């Protein structure tokens, strides 16, 4: 997406706060805003799942600021929002199993932390509050995504994301705040958090193929996934910042590519692309061991995102995998090792303080 001169002016004049900006999606947004000439890009993160290596490419940029802080702390949120025009709120606990094991922590971060950010952004009179929601608010009810309505959330994580949408809506109606929610499906690409459940099958298959182990497909081809490449997600965030269409504001959008891919097809793409780094990967067999019938998850439709926001995703799954295969090959094994160590450290701290 090439911004027009007018749009470039809007970005160069503005200051941005990206919460969770040391994570996968947030770091890409921060990087793109800096490249587009943003007057200031501030990241607020507590490094739970984020990492300095994600912000390393731009940490010394003169218009970049890193603030270590926790969105559960309203003072940290107030400080981070000072002098900010646009908030792009991405800090969250993104794990569905963690939310089932410890719903209180997920609620504190994803619901209370979200509310803290909304209150702080309102007090700082920011121009617009853009936030990450999730396609997980849809269940297997086929009609709700089409209507844009949430189904019955299946986890405390999904509830927290739905609560975000409700709070944003009520703040826009009560206080005239401009908010835009972006419901991502399964995001993948460079800096993918390997322990995220989103698109988790991609790092899993990559690691197996790198070790010459066969990916095992235990579901039939009807069970397909809705993957989205990170550049499409960044485009949606840029459009949410830039839109001057009054009808596009105070809305929630599905952000995906509108493409369903079977796990078989995904494994074949990965085998093809990774074999350009190690030819013997081409000979690794993909095993089919169909043992279970899963619910087919609903399709998230993007007509509204296209019409109101001008969203026009340009990378299919295949395009995105082609662009990111080199990164997965070169960096994923180290990312996995570090993420596992970090998770163990978090569990040890939690066990000691319990
Ligand atoms: N990755 C996906 O496929 C996907 C899909 C749907 C929605 N989302 C949402 O997008 C957002 C970003 O996800 P991601 O994949 O980049 O995850 P990520 O784990 O890579 O990034 C989240 C960031 O938030 C930070 N963070 C967590 N708790 C915090 C706290 N209390 N205070 C401050 N910072 C905190 C983490 O350290 C991390 O840097 C999240 O809100 C997630 O729920 C992601």
Coordinates of C-alpha atoms and ligand atoms in Angstrom, one line a residue:
X1 CA 0.0 0.0 0.0
X2 CA 1.5 3.3 -1.1
X3 CA 0.2 6.3 0.9
X4 CA -0.8 9.4 -1.1
X5 CA 0.9 12.7 -0.3
X6 CA -2.0 13.7 1.9
X7 CA -1.8 10.4 3.8
X8 CA 2.0 10.8 4.2
X9 CA 1.4 14.2 5.7
X10 CA -1.1 12.7 8.3
X11 CA 1.6 10.2 9.4
X12 CA 4.5 12.6 9.5
X13 CA 2.5 15.0 11.6
X14 CA 1.4 12.4 14.1
X15 CA 2.7 10.5 17.2
X16 CA 1.8 6.9 17.8
X17 CA 1.7 4.6 20.7
X18 CA 1.9 0.8 19.9
X19 CA 1.2 -1.3 23.0
X20 CA 2.7 -4.8 22.7
X21 CA 5.1 -3.3 20.2
X22 CA 7.9 -5.7 21.1
X23 CA 5.7 -8.6 20.1
X24 CA 5.1 -10.1 16.7
X25 CA 2.4 -7.9 15.2
X26 CA 3.1 -4.7 17.2
X27 CA 6.8 -4.6 16.1
X28 CA 5.8 -4.8 12.4
X29 CA 3.3 -1.9 12.9
X30 CA 5.9 0.2 14.7
X31 CA 8.5 -0.5 12.0
X32 CA 6.1 0.4 9.2
X33 CA 5.0 3.7 11.0
X34 CA 8.7 4.7 11.3
X35 CA 9.3 3.9 7.7
X36 CA 6.3 6.0 6.7
X37 CA 7.9 9.0 8.5
X38 CA 5.9 9.1 11.8
X39 CA 6.8 12.0 14.0
X40 CA 7.1 9.7 17.0
X41 CA 6.6 6.0 17.6
X42 CA 6.5 4.9 21.2
X43 CA 6.2 1.2 22.2
X44 CA 4.8 0.2 25.6
X45 CA 5.6 -3.4 26.5
X46 CA 6.4 -5.5 29.6
X47 CA 8.2 -8.2 27.5
X48 CA 6.1 -11.1 28.7
X49 CA 6.1 -12.6 25.3
X50 CA 7.8 -9.7 23.5
X51 CA 11.5 -9.5 22.8
X52 CA 14.1 -6.9 22.3
X53 CA 15.2 -8.7 19.1
X54 CA 11.8 -7.8 17.6
X55 CA 12.5 -4.0 18.0
X56 CA 16.3 -4.4 17.3
X57 CA 15.9 -3.3 13.6
X58 CA 14.6 0.2 14.7
X59 CA 15.5 0.6 18.4
X60 CA 18.1 3.3 17.6
X61 CA 15.8 5.2 15.2
X62 CA 15.7 8.9 16.4
X63 CA 11.9 9.0 16.4
X64 CA 11.5 5.7 18.3
X65 CA 10.9 5.4 22.1
X66 CA 10.7 2.3 24.1
X67 CA 8.8 2.4 27.4
X68 CA 8.9 -0.7 29.7
X69 CA 5.6 -0.9 31.5
X70 CA 2.5 -3.0 32.2
X71 CA -1.0 -2.1 30.9
X72 CA -2.4 -3.4 34.2
X73 CA -0.9 -0.3 35.7
X74 CA -3.0 2.7 34.9
X75 CA -0.1 5.1 35.7
X76 CA 2.0 3.4 33.1
X77 CA -0.9 3.7 30.6
X78 CA -1.4 7.4 31.4
X79 CA 2.3 8.2 31.0
X80 CA 2.5 6.2 27.7
X81 CA -0.5 8.1 26.2
X82 CA 0.9 11.6 26.9
X83 CA 1.4 13.5 23.7
X84 CA 0.0 10.7 21.6
X85 CA -2.3 11.1 18.6
X86 CA -3.0 7.5 17.7
X87 CA -3.0 4.4 19.9
X88 CA -2.6 1.0 18.3
X89 CA -3.3 -1.3 21.2
X90 CA -1.8 -4.8 20.7
X91 CA -0.6 -5.8 24.2
X92 CA -2.5 -8.9 25.4
X93 CA -2.1 -12.4 26.6
X94 CA -2.8 -14.2 23.4
X95 CA -3.0 -17.8 24.7
X96 CA -6.3 -19.6 24.8
X97 CA -5.0 -22.5 27.0
X98 CA -3.4 -20.0 29.4
X99 CA -6.8 -18.2 29.6
X100 CA -8.5 -21.5 30.5
X101 CA -5.9 -22.4 33.1
X102 CA -5.7 -18.9 34.6
X103 CA -8.7 -16.8 33.5
X104 CA -8.0 -14.1 36.2
X105 CA -4.6 -13.2 34.7
X106 CA -6.1 -13.1 31.2
X107 CA -8.9 -10.9 32.3
X108 CA -6.5 -8.6 34.2
X109 CA -4.4 -8.1 31.1
X110 CA -6.9 -8.3 28.3
X111 CA -10.0 -6.8 29.8
X112 CA -8.8 -4.5 32.7
X113 CA -5.6 -3.6 30.9
X114 CA -7.7 -2.8 27.8
X115 CA -10.0 -0.6 29.9
X116 CA -6.9 1.1 31.5
X117 CA -5.6 1.9 28.0
X118 CA -9.0 3.2 26.8
X119 CA -9.4 5.4 29.9
X120 CA -5.8 6.7 29.5
X121 CA -6.3 7.4 25.8
X122 CA -9.5 9.2 26.5
X123 CA -7.8 11.4 29.2
X124 CA -5.0 12.2 26.9
X125 CA -7.5 13.1 24.1
X126 CA -5.9 10.9 21.5
X127 CA -7.4 11.2 18.0
X128 CA -8.1 7.5 17.5
X129 CA -7.8 4.2 19.4
X130 CA -7.2 1.2 17.2
X131 CA -7.1 -2.2 18.8
X132 CA -6.5 -5.9 18.1
X133 CA -9.6 -8.0 18.5
X134 CA -9.7 -11.6 17.3
X135 CA -11.7 -13.9 15.0
X136 CA -11.8 -16.3 18.0
X137 CA -15.0 -14.4 19.1
X138 CA -16.7 -16.4 16.3
X139 CA -17.6 -20.0 17.0
X140 CA -18.7 -22.7 14.6
X141 CA -22.0 -20.9 14.0
X142 CA -21.8 -20.2 10.3
X143 CA -24.1 -17.2 10.3
X144 CA -22.5 -14.9 12.8
X145 CA -19.3 -14.0 10.9
X146 CA -21.3 -13.0 7.9
X147 CA -23.5 -10.8 10.0
X148 CA -20.3 -9.5 11.8
X149 CA -21.8 -10.7 15.2
X150 CA -19.8 -12.7 17.7
X151 CA -20.9 -16.2 18.4
X152 CA -20.7 -17.9 21.8
X153 CA -17.1 -17.3 22.8
X154 CA -15.4 -20.6 23.5
X155 CA -12.7 -19.4 26.0
X156 CA -12.0 -16.7 28.5
X157 CA -9.6 -15.3 25.9
X158 CA -12.4 -14.9 23.3
X159 CA -14.6 -13.4 26.0
X160 CA -11.9 -10.8 26.8
X161 CA -11.7 -9.8 23.1
X162 CA -15.4 -9.5 22.8
X163 CA -15.4 -7.3 26.0
X164 CA -12.8 -5.1 24.2
X165 CA -15.3 -4.5 21.4
X166 CA -18.1 -3.7 23.8
X167 CA -16.0 -1.2 25.8
X168 CA -14.7 0.5 22.7
X169 CA -18.3 0.8 21.4
X170 CA -19.5 2.3 24.7
X171 CA -16.6 4.8 24.9
X172 CA -17.3 5.9 21.4
X173 CA -21.0 6.5 22.1
X174 CA -20.5 8.0 25.6
X175 CA -17.4 10.1 24.9
X176 CA -17.3 10.5 21.2
X177 CA -14.0 8.6 21.1
X178 CA -12.9 7.3 17.7
X179 CA -12.2 3.6 17.9
X180 CA -11.5 0.9 15.3
X181 CA -11.3 -2.8 16.2
X182 CA -9.5 -5.3 13.9
X183 CA -10.4 -8.9 14.2
X184 CA -7.4 -10.9 13.0
X185 CA -7.6 -14.5 12.0
X186 CA -4.4 -16.6 12.2
X187 CA -1.4 -14.3 11.5
X188 CA 1.9 -15.6 10.4
X189 CA 5.2 -14.2 9.0
X190 CA 8.6 -13.0 10.2
X191 CA 8.9 -12.7 14.0
X192 CA 6.0 -15.1 14.5
X193 CA 5.8 -15.9 18.2
X194 CA 6.4 -19.7 18.0
X195 CA 4.4 -20.4 21.2
X196 CA 1.3 -18.5 20.0
X197 CA -1.6 -20.7 19.2
X198 CA -2.4 -18.6 16.3
X199 CA -1.2 -20.2 13.1
X200 CA 0.8 -22.5 15.5
X201 CA 0.7 -25.3 12.9
X202 CA 3.1 -23.3 10.7
X203 CA 6.1 -23.2 13.2
X204 CA 5.2 -26.8 14.1
X205 CA 5.5 -28.0 10.5
X206 CA 8.6 -25.9 9.8
X207 CA 10.4 -27.3 12.8
X208 CA 9.5 -30.9 11.8
X209 CA 10.6 -30.3 8.2
X210 CA 13.9 -28.7 9.3
X211 CA 14.5 -31.9 11.3
X212 CA 13.4 -34.1 8.3
X213 CA 10.5 -35.4 10.4
X214 CA 7.1 -36.0 8.6
X215 CA 4.3 -33.6 9.4
X216 CA 1.3 -35.7 10.4
X217 CA -2.1 -34.5 9.2
X218 CA -4.7 -35.9 11.5
X219 CA -7.7 -34.0 10.1
X220 CA -9.4 -34.3 6.8
X221 CA -9.2 -31.7 4.0
X222 CA -12.5 -30.1 5.0
X223 CA -10.7 -28.8 8.2
X224 CA -9.1 -25.7 6.8
X225 CA -7.5 -22.7 8.3
X226 CA -7.9 -19.0 7.7
X227 CA -4.3 -17.7 7.7
X228 CA -3.2 -14.1 7.1
X229 CA 0.2 -12.8 6.3
X230 CA 1.6 -10.1 8.6
X231 CA 1.8 -7.4 5.8
X232 CA -2.0 -7.6 5.3
X233 CA -2.4 -7.0 9.0
X234 CA -0.1 -4.0 8.9
X235 CA -2.0 -2.6 5.9
X236 CA -5.3 -2.9 7.9
X237 CA -3.7 -0.9 10.8
X238 CA -2.3 1.8 8.4
X239 CA -5.8 2.1 6.9
X240 CA -7.4 2.4 10.3
X241 CA -5.0 5.3 11.1
X242 CA -5.5 7.0 7.7
X243 CA -9.2 6.7 7.1
X244 CA -11.1 10.0 6.9
X245 CA -14.4 8.2 6.2
X246 CA -16.7 9.0 9.1
X247 CA -18.6 5.8 8.5
X248 CA -15.4 3.7 8.8
X249 CA -14.8 4.9 12.4
X250 CA -16.3 3.2 15.5
X251 CA -16.5 -0.1 13.7
X252 CA -15.0 -3.5 14.0
X253 CA -13.5 -5.3 11.0
X254 CA -12.7 -8.9 10.1
X255 CA -9.1 -8.9 8.9
X256 CA -8.1 -12.0 6.9
X257 CA -7.4 -13.0 3.3
X258 CA -10.7 -14.9 2.7
X259 CA -8.9 -18.0 1.8
X260 CA -9.2 -21.5 3.4
X261 CA -6.2 -23.8 3.3
X262 CA -6.1 -27.4 4.3
X263 CA -3.3 -28.6 6.4
X264 CA -2.2 -30.9 3.6
X265 CA -1.8 -27.9 1.2
X266 CA 0.0 -25.9 3.9
X267 CA 2.5 -28.7 4.6
X268 CA 3.1 -29.0 0.8
X269 CA 3.9 -25.3 0.4
X270 CA 6.3 -25.4 3.4
X271 CA 8.1 -28.5 2.1
X272 CA 8.4 -26.8 -1.3
X273 CA 9.8 -23.5 0.0
X274 CA 12.0 -24.9 2.7
X275 CA 13.6 -27.3 0.3
X276 CA 15.3 -24.4 -1.5
X277 CA 17.5 -24.1 1.7
X278 CA 17.9 -27.9 2.2
X279 CA 17.2 -30.0 -0.9
X280 CA 16.6 -33.2 1.2
X281 CA 13.5 -31.6 2.7
X282 CA 11.8 -32.2 -0.7
X283 CA 11.9 -36.0 0.1
X284 CA 10.2 -35.7 3.5
X285 CA 6.8 -37.5 3.4
X286 CA 3.6 -35.8 4.6
X287 CA 1.7 -38.4 6.5
X288 CA -2.1 -38.5 6.6
X289 CA -3.5 -40.1 9.7
X290 CA -7.0 -38.9 9.7
X291 CA -8.3 -39.8 13.2
X292 CA -10.6 -37.0 14.2
X293 CA -13.4 -34.9 12.8
X294 CA -13.0 -31.3 13.9
X295 CA -15.7 -28.6 13.8
X296 CA -15.1 -26.6 10.7
X297 CA -14.6 -23.1 11.9
X298 CA -16.5 -20.3 10.3
X299 CA -15.2 -18.1 7.5
X300 CA -14.6 -14.5 8.4
X301 CA -15.9 -12.3 5.6
X302 CA -14.2 -9.1 4.6
X303 CA -16.7 -7.2 2.5
X304 CA -17.2 -4.6 5.2
X305 CA -13.5 -4.1 5.6
X306 CA -13.1 -3.7 1.9
X307 CA -16.0 -1.3 1.5
X308 CA -15.5 1.0 4.5
X309 CA -11.8 0.8 5.2
X310 CA -10.6 0.1 1.7
X311 CA -8.8 -3.0 2.9
X312 CA -7.3 -4.8 0.0
X313 CA -5.0 -7.7 1.2
X314 CA -2.3 -8.4 -1.3
X315 CA -0.6 -11.5 0.1
X316 CA -2.2 -14.9 -0.1
X317 CA -1.0 -17.7 2.1
X318 CA 1.4 -18.9 -0.6
X319 CA 2.8 -15.4 -1.2
X320 CA 3.3 -14.8 2.5
X321 CA 5.0 -18.2 3.0
X322 CA 7.3 -17.4 0.0
X323 CA 8.2 -14.1 1.7
X324 CA 8.7 -15.5 5.1
X325 CA 10.2 -19.0 4.5
X326 CA 13.8 -17.6 4.6
X327 CA 13.0 -16.1 8.1
X328 CA 11.5 -19.3 9.4
X329 CA 14.5 -21.3 8.1
X330 CA 17.1 -18.9 9.6
X331 CA 15.5 -17.8 12.9
X332 CA 12.7 -20.1 14.0
X333 CA 14.8 -22.7 15.8
X334 CA 16.4 -20.0 18.0
X335 CA 13.0 -18.3 18.6
X336 CA 11.5 -21.6 19.7
X337 CA 14.4 -22.2 22.2
X338 CA 14.2 -18.7 23.7
X339 CA 10.4 -18.7 23.9
X340 CA 10.3 -22.0 25.7
X341 CA 13.0 -20.8 28.2
X342 CA 11.0 -17.6 28.8
X343 CA 7.8 -19.6 29.4
X344 CA 9.5 -21.9 31.9
X345 CA 10.9 -18.9 33.7
X346 CA 7.4 -17.3 33.9
X347 CA 6.0 -20.6 35.3
X348 CA 8.8 -20.8 37.9
X349 CA 8.1 -17.3 39.1
X350 CA 4.4 -18.0 39.2
X351 CA 5.0 -21.3 41.2
X352 CA 7.2 -19.4 43.7
X353 CA 4.7 -16.6 44.3
X354 CA 1.7 -19.0 44.5
Ligands
LIG1 N1 -1.1 -13.5 16.2 C1 -2.3 -13.7 15.8 O1 -2.6 -14.6 14.9 C2 -3.5 -12.9 16.4 C3 -4.8 -13.2 16.0 C4 -5.9 -12.5 16.6 C5 -5.6 -11.5 17.5 N2 -4.3 -11.3 17.9 C6 -4.1 -10.2 18.9 O2 -3.1 -9.3 18.3 C7 -2.3 -8.8 19.4 C8 -0.8 -9.0 19.2 O3 -0.6 -10.4 19.1 P1 0.8 -11.0 18.7 O4 0.6 -12.3 18.0 O5 1.7 -10.0 18.2 O6 1.3 -11.5 20.2 P2 2.7 -11.3 20.9 O7 2.6 -12.2 22.1 O8 3.8 -11.5 20.0 O9 2.6 -9.8 21.4 C9 1.9 -9.3 22.5 C10 2.8 -8.3 23.2 O10 2.1 -7.8 24.3 C11 3.1 -7.7 25.4 N3 2.3 -7.7 26.7 C12 1.6 -8.8 27.2 N4 1.1 -8.5 28.3 C13 1.4 -7.2 28.6 C14 1.1 -6.3 29.6 N5 0.4 -6.7 30.7 N6 1.6 -5.0 29.6 C15 2.3 -4.6 28.5 N7 2.6 -5.4 27.5 C16 2.2 -6.7 27.5 C17 4.0 -8.9 25.2 O11 5.2 -8.8 25.9 C18 4.1 -8.9 23.7 O12 5.2 -8.1 23.3 C19 -2.9 -9.4 20.7 O13 -3.8 -8.5 21.2 C20 -3.5 -10.7 20.2 O14 -4.6 -11.1 21.1 C21 -3.2 -12.0 17.4

